[in-house]
Amino acid sequence: MAKFTRRDFLKIGGSAAAAGAAATVINRTRGGTALAHPPSEFHFVAGGEETFVPTVCTLCPSGCGIVARVVDGRAVKLEGNPVHPINLGALCPKGQASLELLYNPDRIKGPMRRVGERGQGGWEPINWETALQMVTDKLQSLRANGKPERFAFLYGETRGQMRPLIERFTQAIGSPNAISHDSLNIEASKLAYRMTQGINDLLAYDLENTNYILSFGASLLEAGRFPQRMIAGLSYTRRSRPVRSKFVMIDPRQGVTGAKADEWIPIKPGTDAALAMGIAYVLISSNMYNKEFVENYTFGFEDFEDEQGNKHQGFRNYVLRNFDLKKASEITGIPSGTIARIAGEFATNPPAFAIVPHKGGLLNGSANGLYTAMAVHALNALLGNIDKHGGMLVQRYPACPGWPAMASDRLAEKGRQAERVDGAGTRFPLAQHAYQAVAERVLAGEPYPVETLFLYDANPVYECPGGANFIEAFQKIPFIVSFASFLDETAQYADLILPDHVFLERLQDDFVEGLGYTGVALRQPVVKPLYRTRNAADVLIDIAHRVGGPVAASFPWGDFEELLKYRLQDVGTDWDGLKKLGVWSVPPYEFTDWGAKGWTDVVGRDRQRAPRDGRFDFYSREMFCYLGDADESRLKELGISVTGDAVFMPHYEPVTLDGEEKEYPYHLNVITLMSIGPHSYNANLPTLQEISGMAALTTWDSWVEINPETAQELGIHHDDQVWVESAQGRVRTRARIMPGLRPDVINLPYNQGHTAIGHWAKDRGVHGLDLMKSHTEPLTGLATFTNTRVKIYRA
């Protein structure tokens, strides 16, 4: 009898990835017959006792492929899927720790109804039929009373069909209020891409073919959107090519990414836009930009005259007149010689690209966040690195059949026209989502009361600055439903919990993102559900059918699997093939020549008001369509200090910090570590707690990072207990003296200091967001994370 080992599996994965591989797989069985299978099949069944099932991890946004080894119906080991293009068989500690999520004793075991006061811990188990009838009655009542817009749905990380399903469900009820947490992270960069390139999505990078990478605060190897993909790509450019790329990291904190970079430039927090404009000054004044691309495929570089005969200043003259090296150096704290050198290296080592951060310094409470992202991306346009080898790529997605038209429903149509409860598109004119603003708006009764709230992968009490405002706001919402798998800081204030499966029990699709080319993966159950939980997607379809009428008619699928089969029928493989491999992708990335057929899918595709003419906007016509009529007072209300043509071009906006500098001299930087990551429930996995903070020699706890110069001035020593205090409050933790940060900055790690979730997460460490006040940037609706001043002193 052949013995099938992990080493054998990895060998099989390699042969499966190669075209025309002829290897076979021999499964180990106990009392069964050894069966040979084609190498592309990973869903093995042998003797009914041991199987290998591919799925997709959810513990970070990378979406890495996993293969689960299942013995006697229990998942016992996880490895990377060798044919998944994101991780190619590798698997980070979060993926390896996922079994602790599946078998976690703190999981919610079935539907629960609140007993007594919210937040006091009183719950009683109920059956699914009772729970779903409660929800159905509430939604039917809203519609019967002609107020469907008073339903809101807050949701977190969603990939594949889950996001459009949530949006469709909300719209079918008759509400515009499907509100994503994107305003806490990626919305700033997506908005910048739309205002310049006309693409409302995160762009990808051709890492393997680039020679120079300029990263503005993007912590690629720790907390970026696709850390596994970035690790693989950067490793290739630095070890697997004859020409080694150069990687420059610009950030107030060095961190893992800066330590691995060729050069780390410690910039003053919130001044990245001024640096990007200073680099642009060198490129333009030295004629080191791509003239062919700029002259033929951009708008607003040169001064121009509009259709009414009004003259406008272009990007070239605006940069040359306002952002010379001296000014850029004064703002950023970076020597002018360094700025000039970096600009020269960037221009003379093609292909090169500049990376826009997906969070970090962009979320500083001012319009500077959007303009920073626009300024950084303008550097890519100056070099013509749009859809070029070694440059920026537009993410492609599988071709899916269109969603069927919503059933005719005048009530729902009227409700969908109401103002959104988060103020996106109205109070915050450029916002698509303003997740953190919901609390403030609910408390003010704007624009109407919320009567029913759904929460999916949403923990705003913990993940938003000033999250306690949500606790107060919840008192004004009569009925709250959470799909949480753990009783987190927000779920404990719900009235009803309909617990979702964890990902190892769940069926979902997952679009492959970060490589540019098309791909789809299947997150499928590796074991039967351990408890009385249900896939939230199936629950939404079930509720829609129960509500009945046009709501039910808008969901013609019996369950989520049927919906997935409908939407994925044209991806390039059949359903059985997708289940066997766990992923289907269509490499390589197909570049589009400038101006060729399909170019407007690369530049201009998602513009809503400006021309989709294939021109990159240095002068944002999309933004002009929104703000062209705004007078000076209106611009000030929106946090924009400039007037005239500068409003529509990248520029530097000063950041207003919370706290007087004299009393609070240090800039607070709350950092996300790769080890635990952004998801609240990760803090309740003991393996991740054990490895988090190993570089700081602190695990299972929080710490604060202090520059040695600052520590010496304050008389603080390594491992001292210290208070970190802002105008909003203070927290006590231990000091870690580290040279890899600016003297005027202190760092606090994120995802500790929980007050709920489970016994491994609760009451452990401190929560840096407790030091911040709730604020929403008035132009874009973005949350505020990086505008808080603090002081620090020994406890």
PDB file of N, CA and C in Angstrom, residues 298-386:
ATOM      1  N   THR A 298      -3.047  61.884 -21.781  1.00  0.00           N
ATOM      2  CA  THR A 298      -3.410  62.507 -20.513  1.00  0.00           C
ATOM      3  C   THR A 298      -4.176  63.796 -20.771  1.00  0.00           C
ATOM      4  N   PHE A 299      -4.796  64.291 -19.717  1.00  0.00           N
ATOM      5  CA  PHE A 299      -5.515  65.564 -19.791  1.00  0.00           C
ATOM      6  C   PHE A 299      -5.034  66.466 -18.661  1.00  0.00           C
ATOM      7  N   GLY A 300      -4.843  67.749 -18.979  1.00  0.00           N
ATOM      8  CA  GLY A 300      -4.570  68.742 -17.957  1.00  0.00           C
ATOM      9  C   GLY A 300      -3.118  68.888 -17.575  1.00  0.00           C
ATOM     10  N   PHE A 301      -2.197  68.320 -18.345  1.00  0.00           N
ATOM     11  CA  PHE A 301      -0.787  68.519 -18.026  1.00  0.00           C
ATOM     12  C   PHE A 301      -0.359  69.941 -18.374  1.00  0.00           C
ATOM     13  N   GLU A 302      -0.726  70.382 -19.566  1.00  0.00           N
ATOM     14  CA  GLU A 302      -0.435  71.748 -19.987  1.00  0.00           C
ATOM     15  C   GLU A 302      -1.621  72.650 -19.666  1.00  0.00           C
ATOM     16  N   ASP A 303      -1.392  73.972 -19.627  1.00  0.00           N
ATOM     17  CA  ASP A 303      -2.496  74.923 -19.487  1.00  0.00           C
ATOM     18  C   ASP A 303      -3.465  74.706 -20.643  1.00  0.00           C
ATOM     19  N   PHE A 304      -4.758  74.946 -20.377  1.00  0.00           N
ATOM     20  CA  PHE A 304      -5.741  74.690 -21.432  1.00  0.00           C
ATOM     21  C   PHE A 304      -6.893  75.689 -21.334  1.00  0.00           C
ATOM     22  N   GLU A 305      -7.701  75.693 -22.354  1.00  0.00           N
ATOM     23  CA  GLU A 305      -8.874  76.566 -22.439  1.00  0.00           C
ATOM     24  C   GLU A 305     -10.102  75.697 -22.602  1.00  0.00           C
ATOM     25  N   ASP A 306     -11.151  75.934 -21.783  1.00  0.00           N
ATOM     26  CA  ASP A 306     -12.346  75.096 -21.870  1.00  0.00           C
ATOM     27  C   ASP A 306     -13.274  75.565 -22.985  1.00  0.00           C
ATOM     28  N   GLU A 307     -14.409  74.911 -23.107  1.00  0.00           N
ATOM     29  CA  GLU A 307     -15.338  75.206 -24.206  1.00  0.00           C
ATOM     30  C   GLU A 307     -15.930  76.595 -24.118  1.00  0.00           C
ATOM     31  N   GLN A 308     -15.953  77.166 -22.919  1.00  0.00           N
ATOM     32  CA  GLN A 308     -16.480  78.521 -22.740  1.00  0.00           C
ATOM     33  C   GLN A 308     -15.414  79.588 -22.906  1.00  0.00           C
ATOM     34  N   GLY A 309     -14.213  79.167 -23.226  1.00  0.00           N
ATOM     35  CA  GLY A 309     -13.126  80.122 -23.417  1.00  0.00           C
ATOM     36  C   GLY A 309     -12.381  80.488 -22.149  1.00  0.00           C
ATOM     37  N   ASN A 310     -12.685  79.822 -21.019  1.00  0.00           N
ATOM     38  CA  ASN A 310     -11.981  80.093 -19.767  1.00  0.00           C
ATOM     39  C   ASN A 310     -10.622  79.402 -19.766  1.00  0.00           C
ATOM     40  N   LYS A 311      -9.615  80.109 -19.344  1.00  0.00           N
ATOM     41  CA  LYS A 311      -8.264  79.554 -19.308  1.00  0.00           C
ATOM     42  C   LYS A 311      -8.009  78.880 -17.959  1.00  0.00           C
ATOM     43  N   HIS A 312      -7.306  77.753 -18.009  1.00  0.00           N
ATOM     44  CA  HIS A 312      -7.033  76.972 -16.807  1.00  0.00           C
ATOM     45  C   HIS A 312      -5.553  76.627 -16.733  1.00  0.00           C
ATOM     46  N   GLN A 313      -5.051  76.608 -15.510  1.00  0.00           N
ATOM     47  CA  GLN A 313      -3.667  76.216 -15.288  1.00  0.00           C
ATOM     48  C   GLN A 313      -3.555  74.700 -15.289  1.00  0.00           C
ATOM     49  N   GLY A 314      -2.513  74.186 -15.936  1.00  0.00           N
ATOM     50  CA  GLY A 314      -2.286  72.758 -15.985  1.00  0.00           C
ATOM     51  C   GLY A 314      -1.324  72.300 -14.901  1.00  0.00           C
ATOM     52  N   PHE A 315      -1.155  70.987 -14.835  1.00  0.00           N
ATOM     53  CA  PHE A 315      -0.348  70.368 -13.790  1.00  0.00           C
ATOM     54  C   PHE A 315       1.114  70.797 -13.876  1.00  0.00           C
ATOM     55  N   ARG A 316       1.649  70.894 -15.087  1.00  0.00           N
ATOM     56  CA  ARG A 316       3.060  71.248 -15.235  1.00  0.00           C
ATOM     57  C   ARG A 316       3.366  72.568 -14.549  1.00  0.00           C
ATOM     58  N   ASN A 317       2.666  73.605 -14.922  1.00  0.00           N
ATOM     59  CA  ASN A 317       2.957  74.931 -14.364  1.00  0.00           C
ATOM     60  C   ASN A 317       2.594  75.015 -12.883  1.00  0.00           C
ATOM     61  N   TYR A 318       1.566  74.293 -12.469  1.00  0.00           N
ATOM     62  CA  TYR A 318       1.219  74.318 -11.052  1.00  0.00           C
ATOM     63  C   TYR A 318       2.356  73.721 -10.216  1.00  0.00           C
ATOM     64  N   VAL A 319       2.915  72.620 -10.668  1.00  0.00           N
ATOM     65  CA  VAL A 319       4.015  71.988  -9.938  1.00  0.00           C
ATOM     66  C   VAL A 319       5.246  72.886  -9.936  1.00  0.00           C
ATOM     67  N   LEU A 320       5.615  73.405 -11.090  1.00  0.00           N
ATOM     68  CA  LEU A 320       6.842  74.192 -11.200  1.00  0.00           C
ATOM     69  C   LEU A 320       6.764  75.480 -10.370  1.00  0.00           C
ATOM     70  N   ARG A 321       5.579  76.024 -10.201  1.00  0.00           N
ATOM     71  CA  ARG A 321       5.426  77.279  -9.470  1.00  0.00           C
ATOM     72  C   ARG A 321       5.228  77.082  -7.962  1.00  0.00           C
ATOM     73  N   ASN A 322       4.880  75.869  -7.544  1.00  0.00           N
ATOM     74  CA  ASN A 322       4.495  75.706  -6.145  1.00  0.00           C
ATOM     75  C   ASN A 322       5.249  74.641  -5.364  1.00  0.00           C
ATOM     76  N   PHE A 323       6.020  73.778  -6.021  1.00  0.00           N
ATOM     77  CA  PHE A 323       6.610  72.663  -5.292  1.00  0.00           C
ATOM     78  C   PHE A 323       8.060  72.417  -5.685  1.00  0.00           C
ATOM     79  N   ASP A 324       8.887  73.465  -5.559  1.00  0.00           N
ATOM     80  CA  ASP A 324      10.307  73.254  -5.802  1.00  0.00           C
ATOM     81  C   ASP A 324      10.900  72.417  -4.670  1.00  0.00           C
ATOM     82  N   LEU A 325      12.160  72.036  -4.829  1.00  0.00           N
ATOM     83  CA  LEU A 325      12.780  71.129  -3.864  1.00  0.00           C
ATOM     84  C   LEU A 325      12.869  71.731  -2.469  1.00  0.00           C
ATOM     85  N   LYS A 326      13.089  73.023  -2.401  1.00  0.00           N
ATOM     86  CA  LYS A 326      13.204  73.666  -1.092  1.00  0.00           C
ATOM     87  C   LYS A 326      11.896  73.537  -0.318  1.00  0.00           C
ATOM     88  N   LYS A 327      10.794  73.820  -0.992  1.00  0.00           N
ATOM     89  CA  LYS A 327       9.507  73.741  -0.311  1.00  0.00           C
ATOM     90  C   LYS A 327       9.180  72.301   0.072  1.00  0.00           C
ATOM     91  N   ALA A 328       9.430  71.357  -0.828  1.00  0.00           N
ATOM     92  CA  ALA A 328       9.150  69.952  -0.529  1.00  0.00           C
ATOM     93  C   ALA A 328       9.971  69.485   0.664  1.00  0.00           C
ATOM     94  N   SER A 329      11.221  69.935   0.734  1.00  0.00           N
ATOM     95  CA  SER A 329      12.086  69.551   1.848  1.00  0.00           C
ATOM     96  C   SER A 329      11.596  70.147   3.166  1.00  0.00           C
ATOM     97  N   GLU A 330      11.175  71.400   3.154  1.00  0.00           N
ATOM     98  CA  GLU A 330      10.691  72.047   4.367  1.00  0.00           C
ATOM     99  C   GLU A 330       9.457  71.344   4.921  1.00  0.00           C
ATOM    100  N   ILE A 331       8.580  70.897   4.034  1.00  0.00           N
ATOM    101  CA  ILE A 331       7.337  70.268   4.475  1.00  0.00           C
ATOM    102  C   ILE A 331       7.581  68.855   4.981  1.00  0.00           C
ATOM    103  N   THR A 332       8.414  68.085   4.277  1.00  0.00           N
ATOM    104  CA  THR A 332       8.559  66.657   4.551  1.00  0.00           C
ATOM    105  C   THR A 332       9.654  66.323   5.560  1.00  0.00           C
ATOM    106  N   GLY A 333      10.627  67.241   5.737  1.00  0.00           N
ATOM    107  CA  GLY A 333      11.774  66.934   6.579  1.00  0.00           C
ATOM    108  C   GLY A 333      12.814  66.079   5.888  1.00  0.00           C
ATOM    109  N   ILE A 334      12.693  65.893   4.587  1.00  0.00           N
ATOM    110  CA  ILE A 334      13.642  65.103   3.799  1.00  0.00           C
ATOM    111  C   ILE A 334      14.569  66.063   3.057  1.00  0.00           C
ATOM    112  N   PRO A 335      15.882  65.886   3.113  1.00  0.00           N
ATOM    113  CA  PRO A 335      16.801  66.796   2.423  1.00  0.00           C
ATOM    114  C   PRO A 335      16.493  66.892   0.935  1.00  0.00           C
ATOM    115  N   SER A 336      16.636  68.080   0.388  1.00  0.00           N
ATOM    116  CA  SER A 336      16.333  68.291  -1.028  1.00  0.00           C
ATOM    117  C   SER A 336      17.203  67.420  -1.919  1.00  0.00           C
ATOM    118  N   GLY A 337      18.454  67.181  -1.496  1.00  0.00           N
ATOM    119  CA  GLY A 337      19.329  66.312  -2.273  1.00  0.00           C
ATOM    120  C   GLY A 337      18.795  64.889  -2.360  1.00  0.00           C
ATOM    121  N   THR A 338      18.212  64.405  -1.269  1.00  0.00           N
ATOM    122  CA  THR A 338      17.628  63.060  -1.268  1.00  0.00           C
ATOM    123  C   THR A 338      16.429  63.002  -2.204  1.00  0.00           C
ATOM    124  N   ILE A 339      15.598  64.042  -2.172  1.00  0.00           N
ATOM    125  CA  ILE A 339      14.427  64.068  -3.057  1.00  0.00           C
ATOM    126  C   ILE A 339      14.877  64.053  -4.510  1.00  0.00           C
ATOM    127  N   ALA A 340      15.867  64.860  -4.846  1.00  0.00           N
ATOM    128  CA  ALA A 340      16.354  64.923  -6.224  1.00  0.00           C
ATOM    129  C   ALA A 340      16.951  63.581  -6.649  1.00  0.00           C
ATOM    130  N   ARG A 341      17.708  62.952  -5.756  1.00  0.00           N
ATOM    131  CA  ARG A 341      18.320  61.662  -6.094  1.00  0.00           C
ATOM    132  C   ARG A 341      17.261  60.595  -6.326  1.00  0.00           C
ATOM    133  N   ILE A 342      16.275  60.520  -5.422  1.00  0.00           N
ATOM    134  CA  ILE A 342      15.218  59.519  -5.571  1.00  0.00           C
ATOM    135  C   ILE A 342      14.461  59.741  -6.877  1.00  0.00           C
ATOM    136  N   ALA A 343      14.178  60.998  -7.203  1.00  0.00           N
ATOM    137  CA  ALA A 343      13.472  61.297  -8.453  1.00  0.00           C
ATOM    138  C   ALA A 343      14.289  60.847  -9.655  1.00  0.00           C
ATOM    139  N   GLY A 344      15.592  61.103  -9.618  1.00  0.00           N
ATOM    140  CA  GLY A 344      16.449  60.700 -10.725  1.00  0.00           C
ATOM    141  C   GLY A 344      16.516  59.194 -10.878  1.00  0.00           C
ATOM    142  N   GLU A 345      16.645  58.491  -9.759  1.00  0.00           N
ATOM    143  CA  GLU A 345      16.674  57.033  -9.822  1.00  0.00           C
ATOM    144  C   GLU A 345      15.346  56.482 -10.342  1.00  0.00           C
ATOM    145  N   PHE A 346      14.264  57.062  -9.890  1.00  0.00           N
ATOM    146  CA  PHE A 346      12.931  56.619 -10.299  1.00  0.00           C
ATOM    147  C   PHE A 346      12.751  56.762 -11.814  1.00  0.00           C
ATOM    148  N   ALA A 347      13.248  57.859 -12.362  1.00  0.00           N
ATOM    149  CA  ALA A 347      13.053  58.131 -13.787  1.00  0.00           C
ATOM    150  C   ALA A 347      14.023  57.368 -14.679  1.00  0.00           C
ATOM    151  N   THR A 348      15.187  57.029 -14.180  1.00  0.00           N
ATOM    152  CA  THR A 348      16.234  56.475 -15.044  1.00  0.00           C
ATOM    153  C   THR A 348      16.432  54.976 -14.856  1.00  0.00           C
ATOM    154  N   ASN A 349      15.555  54.329 -14.109  1.00  0.00           N
ATOM    155  CA  ASN A 349      15.631  52.880 -13.942  1.00  0.00           C
ATOM    156  C   ASN A 349      14.310  52.231 -14.323  1.00  0.00           C
ATOM    157  N   PRO A 350      13.882  52.441 -15.562  1.00  0.00           N
ATOM    158  CA  PRO A 350      12.603  51.868 -15.965  1.00  0.00           C
ATOM    159  C   PRO A 350      12.705  50.345 -16.136  1.00  0.00           C
ATOM    160  N   PRO A 351      11.574  49.673 -16.027  1.00  0.00           N
ATOM    161  CA  PRO A 351      10.274  50.187 -15.573  1.00  0.00           C
ATOM    162  C   PRO A 351      10.256  50.378 -14.063  1.00  0.00           C
ATOM    163  N   ALA A 352       9.472  51.360 -13.638  1.00  0.00           N
ATOM    164  CA  ALA A 352       9.358  51.705 -12.225  1.00  0.00           C
ATOM    165  C   ALA A 352       7.916  52.089 -11.925  1.00  0.00           C
ATOM    166  N   PHE A 353       7.542  52.000 -10.662  1.00  0.00           N
ATOM    167  CA  PHE A 353       6.216  52.501 -10.289  1.00  0.00           C
ATOM    168  C   PHE A 353       6.226  52.971  -8.847  1.00  0.00           C
ATOM    169  N   ALA A 354       5.274  53.844  -8.539  1.00  0.00           N
ATOM    170  CA  ALA A 354       5.063  54.360  -7.186  1.00  0.00           C
ATOM    171  C   ALA A 354       3.798  53.733  -6.627  1.00  0.00           C
ATOM    172  N   ILE A 355       3.875  53.260  -5.382  1.00  0.00           N
ATOM    173  CA  ILE A 355       2.758  52.550  -4.762  1.00  0.00           C
ATOM    174  C   ILE A 355       1.976  53.493  -3.858  1.00  0.00           C
ATOM    175  N   VAL A 356       0.681  53.525  -4.102  1.00  0.00           N
ATOM    176  CA  VAL A 356      -0.234  54.297  -3.268  1.00  0.00           C
ATOM    177  C   VAL A 356      -0.622  53.448  -2.066  1.00  0.00           C
ATOM    178  N   PRO A 357      -0.510  53.956  -0.846  1.00  0.00           N
ATOM    179  CA  PRO A 357      -0.936  53.151   0.305  1.00  0.00           C
ATOM    180  C   PRO A 357      -2.438  52.956   0.303  1.00  0.00           C
ATOM    181  N   HIS A 358      -2.886  51.864   0.884  1.00  0.00           N
ATOM    182  CA  HIS A 358      -4.318  51.594   0.961  1.00  0.00           C
ATOM    183  C   HIS A 358      -4.926  52.085   2.259  1.00  0.00           C
ATOM    184  N   LYS A 359      -4.086  52.557   3.177  1.00  0.00           N
ATOM    185  CA  LYS A 359      -4.598  53.087   4.430  1.00  0.00           C
ATOM    186  C   LYS A 359      -3.574  54.088   4.930  1.00  0.00           C
ATOM    187  N   GLY A 360      -2.935  53.763   6.065  1.00  0.00           N
ATOM    188  CA  GLY A 360      -1.816  54.567   6.559  1.00  0.00           C
ATOM    189  C   GLY A 360      -2.091  56.053   6.580  1.00  0.00           C
ATOM    190  N   GLY A 361      -1.144  56.809   6.009  1.00  0.00           N
ATOM    191  CA  GLY A 361      -1.207  58.259   6.070  1.00  0.00           C
ATOM    192  C   GLY A 361      -2.323  58.882   5.273  1.00  0.00           C
ATOM    193  N   LEU A 362      -3.066  58.092   4.490  1.00  0.00           N
ATOM    194  CA  LEU A 362      -4.162  58.667   3.716  1.00  0.00           C
ATOM    195  C   LEU A 362      -5.351  59.018   4.603  1.00  0.00           C
ATOM    196  N   LEU A 363      -5.494  58.356   5.738  1.00  0.00           N
ATOM    197  CA  LEU A 363      -6.672  58.557   6.574  1.00  0.00           C
ATOM    198  C   LEU A 363      -6.330  59.503   7.721  1.00  0.00           C
ATOM    199  N   ASN A 364      -6.106  60.773   7.352  1.00  0.00           N
ATOM    200  CA  ASN A 364      -5.645  61.750   8.337  1.00  0.00           C
ATOM    201  C   ASN A 364      -6.663  62.837   8.618  1.00  0.00           C
ATOM    202  N   GLY A 365      -7.906  62.619   8.226  1.00  0.00           N
ATOM    203  CA  GLY A 365      -8.964  63.546   8.584  1.00  0.00           C
ATOM    204  C   GLY A 365      -9.058  64.783   7.735  1.00  0.00           C
ATOM    205  N   SER A 366      -8.304  64.820   6.643  1.00  0.00           N
ATOM    206  CA  SER A 366      -8.360  65.988   5.767  1.00  0.00           C
ATOM    207  C   SER A 366      -8.389  65.531   4.321  1.00  0.00           C
ATOM    208  N   ALA A 367      -8.671  66.481   3.424  1.00  0.00           N
ATOM    209  CA  ALA A 367      -8.653  66.178   1.999  1.00  0.00           C
ATOM    210  C   ALA A 367      -7.263  65.786   1.533  1.00  0.00           C
ATOM    211  N   ASN A 368      -6.258  65.994   2.378  1.00  0.00           N
ATOM    212  CA  ASN A 368      -4.893  65.643   2.024  1.00  0.00           C
ATOM    213  C   ASN A 368      -4.753  64.160   1.692  1.00  0.00           C
ATOM    214  N   GLY A 369      -5.598  63.306   2.280  1.00  0.00           N
ATOM    215  CA  GLY A 369      -5.517  61.881   1.987  1.00  0.00           C
ATOM    216  C   GLY A 369      -5.778  61.594   0.528  1.00  0.00           C
ATOM    217  N   LEU A 370      -6.880  62.123  -0.003  1.00  0.00           N
ATOM    218  CA  LEU A 370      -7.197  61.923  -1.409  1.00  0.00           C
ATOM    219  C   LEU A 370      -6.140  62.554  -2.302  1.00  0.00           C
ATOM    220  N   TYR A 371      -5.752  63.777  -2.005  1.00  0.00           N
ATOM    221  CA  TYR A 371      -4.785  64.462  -2.861  1.00  0.00           C
ATOM    222  C   TYR A 371      -3.411  63.790  -2.800  1.00  0.00           C
ATOM    223  N   THR A 372      -3.075  63.179  -1.663  1.00  0.00           N
ATOM    224  CA  THR A 372      -1.824  62.431  -1.574  1.00  0.00           C
ATOM    225  C   THR A 372      -1.841  61.247  -2.536  1.00  0.00           C
ATOM    226  N   ALA A 373      -2.906  60.474  -2.499  1.00  0.00           N
ATOM    227  CA  ALA A 373      -3.000  59.324  -3.390  1.00  0.00           C
ATOM    228  C   ALA A 373      -2.977  59.757  -4.852  1.00  0.00           C
ATOM    229  N   MET A 374      -3.630  60.860  -5.164  1.00  0.00           N
ATOM    230  CA  MET A 374      -3.601  61.375  -6.533  1.00  0.00           C
ATOM    231  C   MET A 374      -2.187  61.792  -6.933  1.00  0.00           C
ATOM    232  N   ALA A 375      -1.459  62.434  -6.012  1.00  0.00           N
ATOM    233  CA  ALA A 375      -0.103  62.894  -6.311  1.00  0.00           C
ATOM    234  C   ALA A 375       0.832  61.722  -6.562  1.00  0.00           C
ATOM    235  N   VAL A 376       0.714  60.679  -5.744  1.00  0.00           N
ATOM    236  CA  VAL A 376       1.572  59.507  -5.927  1.00  0.00           C
ATOM    237  C   VAL A 376       1.271  58.841  -7.263  1.00  0.00           C
ATOM    238  N   HIS A 377      -0.012  58.682  -7.574  1.00  0.00           N
ATOM    239  CA  HIS A 377      -0.351  58.011  -8.837  1.00  0.00           C
ATOM    240  C   HIS A 377       0.021  58.873 -10.044  1.00  0.00           C
ATOM    241  N   ALA A 378       0.048  60.179  -9.878  1.00  0.00           N
ATOM    242  CA  ALA A 378       0.476  61.051 -10.979  1.00  0.00           C
ATOM    243  C   ALA A 378       1.918  60.748 -11.396  1.00  0.00           C
ATOM    244  N   LEU A 379       2.748  60.281 -10.461  1.00  0.00           N
ATOM    245  CA  LEU A 379       4.122  59.914 -10.804  1.00  0.00           C
ATOM    246  C   LEU A 379       4.141  58.751 -11.789  1.00  0.00           C
ATOM    247  N   ASN A 380       3.217  57.815 -11.640  1.00  0.00           N
ATOM    248  CA  ASN A 380       3.139  56.705 -12.581  1.00  0.00           C
ATOM    249  C   ASN A 380       2.756  57.188 -13.970  1.00  0.00           C
ATOM    250  N   ALA A 381       1.854  58.158 -14.034  1.00  0.00           N
ATOM    251  CA  ALA A 381       1.463  58.690 -15.335  1.00  0.00           C
ATOM    252  C   ALA A 381       2.607  59.475 -15.972  1.00  0.00           C
ATOM    253  N   LEU A 382       3.360  60.202 -15.167  1.00  0.00           N
ATOM    254  CA  LEU A 382       4.484  60.966 -15.724  1.00  0.00           C
ATOM    255  C   LEU A 382       5.490  60.045 -16.413  1.00  0.00           C
ATOM    256  N   LEU A 383       5.672  58.852 -15.896  1.00  0.00           N
ATOM    257  CA  LEU A 383       6.601  57.907 -16.513  1.00  0.00           C
ATOM    258  C   LEU A 383       5.928  56.998 -17.533  1.00  0.00           C
ATOM    259  N   GLY A 384       4.630  57.152 -17.720  1.00  0.00           N
ATOM    260  CA  GLY A 384       3.935  56.326 -18.698  1.00  0.00           C
ATOM    261  C   GLY A 384       3.843  54.866 -18.299  1.00  0.00           C
ATOM    262  N   ASN A 385       3.774  54.601 -16.996  1.00  0.00           N
ATOM    263  CA  ASN A 385       3.795  53.217 -16.515  1.00  0.00           C
ATOM    264  C   ASN A 385       2.399  52.669 -16.281  1.00  0.00           C
ATOM    265  N   ILE A 386       1.449  53.078 -17.101  1.00  0.00           N
ATOM    266  CA  ILE A 386       0.079  52.609 -16.990  1.00  0.00           C
ATOM    267  C   ILE A 386      -0.119  51.454 -17.969  1.00  0.00           C
TER     268      ILE A 386
END
